[in-house]
Coordinates of C-alpha atoms and ligand atoms in Angstrom, one line a residue:
X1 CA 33.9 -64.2 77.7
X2 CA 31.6 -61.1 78.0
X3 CA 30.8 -61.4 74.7
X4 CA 30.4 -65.1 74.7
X5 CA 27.5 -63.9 77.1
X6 CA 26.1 -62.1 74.7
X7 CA 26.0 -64.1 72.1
X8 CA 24.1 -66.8 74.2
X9 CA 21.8 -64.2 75.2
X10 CA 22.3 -65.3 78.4
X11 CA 21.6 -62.2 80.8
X12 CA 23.4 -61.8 84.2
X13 CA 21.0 -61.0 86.9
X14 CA 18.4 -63.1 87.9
X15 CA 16.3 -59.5 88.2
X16 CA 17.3 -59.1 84.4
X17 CA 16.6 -62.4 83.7
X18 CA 13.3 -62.7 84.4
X19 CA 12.2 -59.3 82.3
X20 CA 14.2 -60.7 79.7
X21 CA 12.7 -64.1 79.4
X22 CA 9.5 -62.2 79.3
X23 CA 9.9 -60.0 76.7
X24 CA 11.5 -62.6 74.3
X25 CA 9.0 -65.5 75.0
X26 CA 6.0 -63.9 74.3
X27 CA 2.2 -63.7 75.5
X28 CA 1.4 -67.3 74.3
X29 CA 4.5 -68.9 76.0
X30 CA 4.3 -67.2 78.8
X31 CA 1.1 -68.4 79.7
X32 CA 1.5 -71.8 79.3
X33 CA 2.9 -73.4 82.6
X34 CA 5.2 -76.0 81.4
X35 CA 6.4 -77.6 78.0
X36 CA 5.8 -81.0 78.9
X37 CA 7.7 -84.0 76.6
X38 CA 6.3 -84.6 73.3
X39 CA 3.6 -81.7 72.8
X40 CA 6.1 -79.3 71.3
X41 CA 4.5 -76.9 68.7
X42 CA 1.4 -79.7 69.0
X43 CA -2.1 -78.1 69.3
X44 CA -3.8 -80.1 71.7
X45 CA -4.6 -78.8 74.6
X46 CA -2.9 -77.6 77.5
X47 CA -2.2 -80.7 80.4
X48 CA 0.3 -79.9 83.3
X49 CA 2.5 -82.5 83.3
X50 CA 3.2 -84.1 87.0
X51 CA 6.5 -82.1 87.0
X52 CA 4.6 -78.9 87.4
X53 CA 3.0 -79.5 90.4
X54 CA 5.6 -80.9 93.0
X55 CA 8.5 -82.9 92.9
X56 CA 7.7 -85.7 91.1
X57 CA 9.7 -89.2 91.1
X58 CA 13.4 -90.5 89.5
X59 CA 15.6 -92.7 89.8
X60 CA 19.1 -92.8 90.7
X61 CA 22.0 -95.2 91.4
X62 CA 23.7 -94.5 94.7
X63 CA 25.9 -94.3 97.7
X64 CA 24.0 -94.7 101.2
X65 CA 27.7 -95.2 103.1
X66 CA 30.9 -94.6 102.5
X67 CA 31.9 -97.7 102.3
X68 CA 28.7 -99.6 100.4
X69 CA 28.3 -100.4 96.7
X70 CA 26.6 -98.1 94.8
X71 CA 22.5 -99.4 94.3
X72 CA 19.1 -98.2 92.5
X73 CA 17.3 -95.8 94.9
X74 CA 14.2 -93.5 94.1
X75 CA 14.5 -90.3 94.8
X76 CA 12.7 -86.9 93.6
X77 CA 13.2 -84.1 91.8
X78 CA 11.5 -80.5 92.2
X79 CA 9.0 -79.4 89.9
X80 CA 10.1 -77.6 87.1
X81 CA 10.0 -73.5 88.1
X82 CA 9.8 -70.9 85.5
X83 CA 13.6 -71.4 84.7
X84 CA 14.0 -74.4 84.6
X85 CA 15.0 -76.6 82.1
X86 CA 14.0 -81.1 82.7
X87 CA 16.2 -83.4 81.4
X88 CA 16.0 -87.2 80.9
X89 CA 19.2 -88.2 81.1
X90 CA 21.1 -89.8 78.3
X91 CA 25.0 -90.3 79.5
X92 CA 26.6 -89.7 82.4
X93 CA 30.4 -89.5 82.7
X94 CA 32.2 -90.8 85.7
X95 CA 34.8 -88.9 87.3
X96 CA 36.9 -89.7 90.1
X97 CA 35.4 -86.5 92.2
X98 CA 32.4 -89.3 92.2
X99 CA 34.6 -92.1 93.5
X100 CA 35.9 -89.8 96.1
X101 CA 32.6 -88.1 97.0
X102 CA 30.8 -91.2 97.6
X103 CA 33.3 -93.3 99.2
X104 CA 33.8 -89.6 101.9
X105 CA 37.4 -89.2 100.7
X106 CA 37.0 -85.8 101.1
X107 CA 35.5 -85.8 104.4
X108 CA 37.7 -83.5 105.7
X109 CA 36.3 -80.3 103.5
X110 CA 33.4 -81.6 102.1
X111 CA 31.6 -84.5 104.4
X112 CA 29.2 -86.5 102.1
X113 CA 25.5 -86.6 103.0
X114 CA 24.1 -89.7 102.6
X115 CA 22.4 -90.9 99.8
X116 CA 24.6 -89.6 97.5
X117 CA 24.0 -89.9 93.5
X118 CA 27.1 -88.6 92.1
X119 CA 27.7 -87.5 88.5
X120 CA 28.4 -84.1 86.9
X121 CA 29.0 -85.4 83.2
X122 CA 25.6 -85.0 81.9
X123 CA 24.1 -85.2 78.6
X124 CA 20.7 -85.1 78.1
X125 CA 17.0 -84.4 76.2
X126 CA 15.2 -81.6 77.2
X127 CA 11.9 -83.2 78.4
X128 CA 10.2 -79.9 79.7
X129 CA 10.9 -76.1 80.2
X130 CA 9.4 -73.6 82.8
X131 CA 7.6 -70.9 81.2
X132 CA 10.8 -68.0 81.4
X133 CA 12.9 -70.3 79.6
X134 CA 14.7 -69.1 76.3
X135 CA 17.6 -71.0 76.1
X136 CA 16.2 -74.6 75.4
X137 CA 13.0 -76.1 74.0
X138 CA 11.9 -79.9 74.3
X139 CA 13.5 -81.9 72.3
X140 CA 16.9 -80.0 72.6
X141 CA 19.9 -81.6 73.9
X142 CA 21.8 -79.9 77.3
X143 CA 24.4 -80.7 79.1
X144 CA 24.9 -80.0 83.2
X145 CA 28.4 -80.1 84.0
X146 CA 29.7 -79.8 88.2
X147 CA 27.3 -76.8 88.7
X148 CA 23.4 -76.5 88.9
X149 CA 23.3 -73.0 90.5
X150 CA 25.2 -69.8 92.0
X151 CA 24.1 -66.8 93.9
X152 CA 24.3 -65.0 90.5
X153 CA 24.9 -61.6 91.8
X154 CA 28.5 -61.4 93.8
X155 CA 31.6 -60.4 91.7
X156 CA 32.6 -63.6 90.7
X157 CA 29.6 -64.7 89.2
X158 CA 28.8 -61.5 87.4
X159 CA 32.5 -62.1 85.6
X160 CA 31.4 -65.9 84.7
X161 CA 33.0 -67.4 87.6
X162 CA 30.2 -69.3 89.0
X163 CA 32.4 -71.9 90.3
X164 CA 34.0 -69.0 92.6
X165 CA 30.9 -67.7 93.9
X166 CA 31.4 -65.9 97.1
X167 CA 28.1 -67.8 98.8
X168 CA 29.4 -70.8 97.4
X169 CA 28.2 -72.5 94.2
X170 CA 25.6 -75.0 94.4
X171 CA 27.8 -77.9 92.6
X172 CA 25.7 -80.8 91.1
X173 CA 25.8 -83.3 93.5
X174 CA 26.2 -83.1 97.4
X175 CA 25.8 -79.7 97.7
X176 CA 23.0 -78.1 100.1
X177 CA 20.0 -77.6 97.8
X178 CA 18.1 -74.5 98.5
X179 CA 15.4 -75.4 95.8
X180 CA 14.7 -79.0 97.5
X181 CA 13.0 -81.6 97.7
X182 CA 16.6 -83.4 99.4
X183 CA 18.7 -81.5 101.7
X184 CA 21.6 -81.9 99.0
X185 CA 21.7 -82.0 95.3
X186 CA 21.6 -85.4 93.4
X187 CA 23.5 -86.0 90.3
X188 CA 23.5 -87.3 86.9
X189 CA 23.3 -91.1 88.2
X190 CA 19.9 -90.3 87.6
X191 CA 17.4 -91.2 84.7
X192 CA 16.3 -87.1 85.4
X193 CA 17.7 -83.9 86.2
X194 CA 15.9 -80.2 86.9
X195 CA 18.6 -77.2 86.5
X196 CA 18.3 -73.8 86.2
X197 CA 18.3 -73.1 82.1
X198 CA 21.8 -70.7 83.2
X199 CA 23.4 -73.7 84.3
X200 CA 22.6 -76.0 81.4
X201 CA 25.1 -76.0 78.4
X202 CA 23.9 -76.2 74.7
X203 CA 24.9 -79.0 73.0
X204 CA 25.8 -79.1 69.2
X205 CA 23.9 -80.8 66.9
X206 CA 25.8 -83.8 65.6
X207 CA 28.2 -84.1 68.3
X208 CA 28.2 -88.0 69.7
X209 CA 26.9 -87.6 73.2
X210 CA 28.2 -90.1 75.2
X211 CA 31.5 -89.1 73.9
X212 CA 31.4 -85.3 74.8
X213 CA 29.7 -85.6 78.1
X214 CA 33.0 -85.9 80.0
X215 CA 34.0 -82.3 78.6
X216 CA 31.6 -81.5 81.1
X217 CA 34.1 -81.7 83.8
X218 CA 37.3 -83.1 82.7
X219 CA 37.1 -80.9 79.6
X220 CA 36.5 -77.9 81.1
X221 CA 38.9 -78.2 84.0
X222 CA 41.7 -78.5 81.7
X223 CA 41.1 -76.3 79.3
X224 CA 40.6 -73.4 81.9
X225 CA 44.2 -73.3 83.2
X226 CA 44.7 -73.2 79.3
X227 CA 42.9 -70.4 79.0
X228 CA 43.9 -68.6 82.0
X229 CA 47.9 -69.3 81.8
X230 CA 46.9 -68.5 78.0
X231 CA 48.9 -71.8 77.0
X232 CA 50.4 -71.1 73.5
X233 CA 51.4 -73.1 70.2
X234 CA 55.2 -74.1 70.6
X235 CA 55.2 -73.9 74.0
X236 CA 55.8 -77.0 76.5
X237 CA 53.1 -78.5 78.2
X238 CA 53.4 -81.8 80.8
X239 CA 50.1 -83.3 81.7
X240 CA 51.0 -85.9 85.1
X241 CA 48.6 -88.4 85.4
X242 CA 47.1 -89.9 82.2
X243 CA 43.5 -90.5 83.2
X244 CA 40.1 -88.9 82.3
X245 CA 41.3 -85.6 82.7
X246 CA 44.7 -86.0 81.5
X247 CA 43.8 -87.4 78.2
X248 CA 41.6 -84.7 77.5
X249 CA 43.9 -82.4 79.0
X250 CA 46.5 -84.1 76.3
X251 CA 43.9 -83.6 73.1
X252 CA 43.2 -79.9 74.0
X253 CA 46.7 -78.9 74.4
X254 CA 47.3 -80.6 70.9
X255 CA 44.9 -78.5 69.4
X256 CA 46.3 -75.3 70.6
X257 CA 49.5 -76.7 69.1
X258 CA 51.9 -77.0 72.0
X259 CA 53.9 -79.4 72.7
X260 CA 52.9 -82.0 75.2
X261 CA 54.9 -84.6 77.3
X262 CA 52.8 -86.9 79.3
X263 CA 54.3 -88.0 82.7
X264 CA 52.9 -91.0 83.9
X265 CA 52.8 -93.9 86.3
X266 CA 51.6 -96.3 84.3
X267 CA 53.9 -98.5 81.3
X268 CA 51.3 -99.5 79.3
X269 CA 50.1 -96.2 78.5
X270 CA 53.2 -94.9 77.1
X271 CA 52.4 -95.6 73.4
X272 CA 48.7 -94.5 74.0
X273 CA 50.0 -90.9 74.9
X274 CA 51.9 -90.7 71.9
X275 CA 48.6 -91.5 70.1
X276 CA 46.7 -89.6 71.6
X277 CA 48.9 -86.4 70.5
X278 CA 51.7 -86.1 73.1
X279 CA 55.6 -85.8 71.8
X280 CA 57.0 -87.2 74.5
X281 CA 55.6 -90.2 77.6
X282 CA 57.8 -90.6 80.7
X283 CA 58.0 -92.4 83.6
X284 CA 57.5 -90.2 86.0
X285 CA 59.1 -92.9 88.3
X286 CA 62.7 -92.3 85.6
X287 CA 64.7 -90.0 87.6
X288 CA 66.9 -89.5 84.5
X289 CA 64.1 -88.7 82.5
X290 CA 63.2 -86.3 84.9
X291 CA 66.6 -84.7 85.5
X292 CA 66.7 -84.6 81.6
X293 CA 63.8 -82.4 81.8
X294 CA 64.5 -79.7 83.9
X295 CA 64.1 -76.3 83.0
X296 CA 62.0 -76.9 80.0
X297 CA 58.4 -76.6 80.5
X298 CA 55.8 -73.2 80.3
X299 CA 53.1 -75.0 81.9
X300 CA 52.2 -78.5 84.4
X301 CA 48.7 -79.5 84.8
X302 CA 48.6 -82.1 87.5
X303 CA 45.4 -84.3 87.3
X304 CA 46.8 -87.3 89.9
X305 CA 43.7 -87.6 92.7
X306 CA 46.1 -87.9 95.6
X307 CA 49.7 -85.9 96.1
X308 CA 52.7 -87.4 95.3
X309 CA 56.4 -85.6 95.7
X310 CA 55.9 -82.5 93.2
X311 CA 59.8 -81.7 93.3
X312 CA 61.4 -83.0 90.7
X313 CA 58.3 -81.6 88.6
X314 CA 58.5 -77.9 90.5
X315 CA 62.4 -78.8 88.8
X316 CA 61.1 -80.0 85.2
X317 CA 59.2 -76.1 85.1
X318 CA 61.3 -73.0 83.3
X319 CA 61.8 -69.9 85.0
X320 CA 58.2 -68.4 85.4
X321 CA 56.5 -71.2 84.8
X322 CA 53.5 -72.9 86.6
X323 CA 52.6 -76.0 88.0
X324 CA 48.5 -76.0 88.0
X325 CA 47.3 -78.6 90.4
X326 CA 43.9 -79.6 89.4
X327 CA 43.9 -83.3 91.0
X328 CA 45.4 -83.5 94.7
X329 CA 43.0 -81.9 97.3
X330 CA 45.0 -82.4 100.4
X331 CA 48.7 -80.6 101.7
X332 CA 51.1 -81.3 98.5
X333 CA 54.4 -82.3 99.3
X334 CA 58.0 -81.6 98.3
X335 CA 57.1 -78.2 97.3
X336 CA 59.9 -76.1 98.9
X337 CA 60.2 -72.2 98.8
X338 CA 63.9 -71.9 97.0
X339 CA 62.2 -73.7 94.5
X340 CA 59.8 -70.9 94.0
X341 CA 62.0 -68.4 94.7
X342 CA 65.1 -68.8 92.5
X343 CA 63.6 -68.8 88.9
X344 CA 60.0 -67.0 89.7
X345 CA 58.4 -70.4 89.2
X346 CA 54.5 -70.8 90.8
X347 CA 52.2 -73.6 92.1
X348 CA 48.7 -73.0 91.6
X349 CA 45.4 -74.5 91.9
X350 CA 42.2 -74.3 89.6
X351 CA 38.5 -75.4 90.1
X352 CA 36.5 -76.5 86.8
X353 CA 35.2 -73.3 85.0
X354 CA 32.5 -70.7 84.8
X355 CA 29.4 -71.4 82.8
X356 CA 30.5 -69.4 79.6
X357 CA 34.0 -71.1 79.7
X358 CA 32.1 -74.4 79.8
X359 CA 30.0 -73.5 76.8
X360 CA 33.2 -72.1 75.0
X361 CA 35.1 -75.8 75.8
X362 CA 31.9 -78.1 74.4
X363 CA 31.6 -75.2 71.4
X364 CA 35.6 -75.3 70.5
X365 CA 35.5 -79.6 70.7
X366 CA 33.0 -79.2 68.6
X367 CA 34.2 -77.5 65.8
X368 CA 37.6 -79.4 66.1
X369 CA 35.9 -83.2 66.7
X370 CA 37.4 -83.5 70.3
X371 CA 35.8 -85.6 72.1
X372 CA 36.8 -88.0 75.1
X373 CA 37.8 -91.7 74.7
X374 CA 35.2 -93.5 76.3
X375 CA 34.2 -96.9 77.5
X376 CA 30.4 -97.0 77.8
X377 CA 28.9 -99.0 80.9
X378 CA 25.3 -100.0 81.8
X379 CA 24.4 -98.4 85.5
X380 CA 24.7 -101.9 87.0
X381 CA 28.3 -101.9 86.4
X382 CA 29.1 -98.7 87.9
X383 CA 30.5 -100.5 90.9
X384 CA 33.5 -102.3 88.7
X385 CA 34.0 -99.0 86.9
X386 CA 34.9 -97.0 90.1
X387 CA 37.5 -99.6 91.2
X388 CA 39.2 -99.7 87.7
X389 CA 39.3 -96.2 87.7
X390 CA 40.8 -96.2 91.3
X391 CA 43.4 -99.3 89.6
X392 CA 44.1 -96.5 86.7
X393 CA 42.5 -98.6 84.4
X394 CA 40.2 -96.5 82.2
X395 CA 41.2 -95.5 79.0
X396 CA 40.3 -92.8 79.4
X397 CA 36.4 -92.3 80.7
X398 CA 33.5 -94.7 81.7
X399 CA 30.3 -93.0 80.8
X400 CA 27.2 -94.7 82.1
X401 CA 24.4 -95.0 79.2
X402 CA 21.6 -93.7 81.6
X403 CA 18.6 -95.4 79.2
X404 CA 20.0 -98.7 80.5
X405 CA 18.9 -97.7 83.8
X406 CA 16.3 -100.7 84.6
Ligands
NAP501 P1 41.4 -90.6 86.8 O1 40.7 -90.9 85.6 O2 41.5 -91.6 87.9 O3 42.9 -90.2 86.3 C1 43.9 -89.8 87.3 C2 45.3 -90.4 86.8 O4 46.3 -90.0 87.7 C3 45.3 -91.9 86.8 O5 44.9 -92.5 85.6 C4 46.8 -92.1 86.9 O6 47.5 -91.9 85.7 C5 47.3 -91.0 87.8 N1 47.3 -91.4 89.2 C6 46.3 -92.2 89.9 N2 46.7 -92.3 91.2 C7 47.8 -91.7 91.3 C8 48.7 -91.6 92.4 N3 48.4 -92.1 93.6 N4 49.9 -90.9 92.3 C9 50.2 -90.4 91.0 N5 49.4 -90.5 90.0 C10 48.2 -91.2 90.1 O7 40.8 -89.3 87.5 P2 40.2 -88.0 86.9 O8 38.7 -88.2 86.8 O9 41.0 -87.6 85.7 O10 40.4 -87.0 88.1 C11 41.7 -86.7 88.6 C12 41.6 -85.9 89.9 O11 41.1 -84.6 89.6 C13 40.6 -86.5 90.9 O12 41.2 -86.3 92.2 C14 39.4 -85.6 90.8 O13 38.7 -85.5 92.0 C15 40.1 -84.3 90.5 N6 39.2 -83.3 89.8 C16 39.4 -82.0 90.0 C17 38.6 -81.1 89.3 C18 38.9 -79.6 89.6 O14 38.0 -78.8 89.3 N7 40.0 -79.2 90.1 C19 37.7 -81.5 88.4 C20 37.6 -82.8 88.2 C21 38.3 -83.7 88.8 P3 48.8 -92.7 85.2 O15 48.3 -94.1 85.1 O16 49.1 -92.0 83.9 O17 49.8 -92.4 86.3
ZN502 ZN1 34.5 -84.2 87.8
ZN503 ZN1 28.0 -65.7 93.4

């Protein structure tokens, strides 16, 4: 990953930064103020565009209670500093961390503040660029996936694990804003978005945007425990829960070459995992199946939003193998220590990915045409799209097409 850094130029400190982005922009871009939309490389003269002076007006589809539809709302966004990068929204992926976030499912460790705009799927045109900026210029496509800032300086952000930072990543949505104008971040729900240029991911060209938004998040969270676990060709793979993240999860595991089994809760999508790359779709509900199973798998990425007896899947695991839970936030159940014990197995957990593993996830899709299956909604339908996703009915993402947003 170091030198993934490196090849993205992208510097470490925010001390660094700045002399960086100074010597590589130049005198003549670093006195202009702002980029603004649609003068790039033009020669007319200099006008501030409104985003340079304050925050400036958006708008958003929201939550204002836990338990209300989600509705238009203006809202604002801060004027782009020196590092930042504006983007006008073009796709937003829906997730279920948005269902639960804005319906206070996760009250418990992570109270919603109300309004929430969810959305951490983001794809979108560069519209403006603060003077320090290196990474992006108007008229370039970048992506914000779950994170929009980090304290940049503690160990686990100076190793690319932003999403560990030890003074707590600012995460796209919900998250105390230190930057302003809300109290908490807003999402990509959201015809705008101001980032940090660090947190925004280069896009390819060619790569069909609404369909590689959702590696944002549900790319990048399975492909991490991939990485990490270092997931091999040949070796056994069982992705439980065939949703967003499990389809993706399926499609990247494919292109490493292992083999995949899907275990799911649903019939009907039985064939589709077999399509979609898998060897092998069970029931996870077939107790034969899963006695059949034992003992044979290197690696179980759980993606089901709520926890369900893991047992029989602790069971389904080889000797040394692990059970990554990436879905279930609350106590997981039927997890028992002779389980562990007897054959070295482990149960772990693992939150999205650092900002160069992100880049490396939408760069290796890419290269390979992985993309996510996705059903494209207008923001007025968001509110049918979160209780299909909560019925399991997606195949296998709902992005919203932001320019729809009336
Ligand atoms: P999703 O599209 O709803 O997919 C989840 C799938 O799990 C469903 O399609 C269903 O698949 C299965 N499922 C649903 N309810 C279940 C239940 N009660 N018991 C067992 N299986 C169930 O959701 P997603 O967007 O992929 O997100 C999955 C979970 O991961 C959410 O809880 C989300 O908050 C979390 N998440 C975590 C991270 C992280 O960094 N760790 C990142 C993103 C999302 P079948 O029909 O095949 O059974
Ligand atoms: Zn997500
Ligand atoms: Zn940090």
């Amino acid at each position: 990953m170091d030198d993934h850094n490196h090849h993205t130029g992208q510097p470490r400190g925010p001390e660094r930064m700045s002399r960086r982005a100074i010597l590589t922009a130049g005198a003549g871009l670093a006195a202009t103020q702002i980029i603004p939309g649609g003068t790039a490389g033009a020669q007319e003269p200099k006008k501030d565009p409104p985003a340079a002076k304050g925050p400036f007006p958006a708008r958003a589809y929201a939550a204002t209670k836990a338990d209300a539809p989600l509705g238009p709302l203006k809202i604002e966004r801060r004027a782009v500093g020196p590092h930042d990068v504006l983007l006008d929204v073009l796709y937003c992926g829906v997730c279920h961390s948005d269902i639960h976030q804005a319906r206070d499912e996760w009250a418990e460790w992570g109270p919603t503040t109300y309004p929430c705009v969810p959305g951490h799927e983001i794809i979108g045109r560069v519209a403006a660029v603060g003077e320090k900026v290196t990474k992006f210029k108007v008229g370039d496509v970048g992506g914000v996936g779950c994170m929009v800032d980090s304290c940049r300086t503690c160990d686990p952000c100076r190793s690319d694990r932003e999403q560990n930072c030890e003074k707590g990543a600012t995460f796209t949505y919900n998250a105390p804003d230190k930057h302003g104008p809300a109290k908490v971040t807003y999402g990509g729900y959201s015809d705008k978005i101001v980032a940090t240029e660090h947190f925004v991911i280069r896009i390819p060209p060619g790569a069909d945007l609404a369909a590689t938004a959702p590696l944002l998040c549900a790319g990048i969270t399975t492909f991490s425990p991939m990485q990490h676990w270092k997931l091999k060709g040949g070796q056994k793979v069982g992705v439980i829960g065939l949703g967003g993240l499990g389809h993706l999860a399926v499609k990247l595991a494919v292109a490493r070459k292992a083999d995949v089994t899907v275990f799911t809760t649903s019939p009907g999508k039985v064939k589709d995992a077999v399509r979609l790359g898998a060897k092998d779709a069970v029931l996870s509900t077939d107790a034969d199946a899963m006695k059949r199973l034992a003992n044979t798998f290197d690696l179980l990425i759980s993606t089901a939003p709520k926890a369900y007896p893991m047992g029989p899947f602790v069971n389904a695991l080889k000797a040394g193998g692990t059970l990554v839970n990436v879905g279930a936030m609350e106590e997981l159940k039927g997890v028992t220590g002779i389980n562990l014990i007897y054959a070295r197995k482990s149960v772990a957990g693992s939150m999205i990915g650092g900002i160069a593993e992100t880049q490396e996830v939408i760069d290796y899709c890419a290269a390979r045409g992985i993309t996510a299956d996705v059903e494209l909604i207008a923001p007025e339908d968001i509110n049918k799209a979160f209780d299909r996703v909560v019925k399991k009915d997606v195949r296998y993402r709902f992005v919203i097409d932001m320019a729809k947003l009336k």
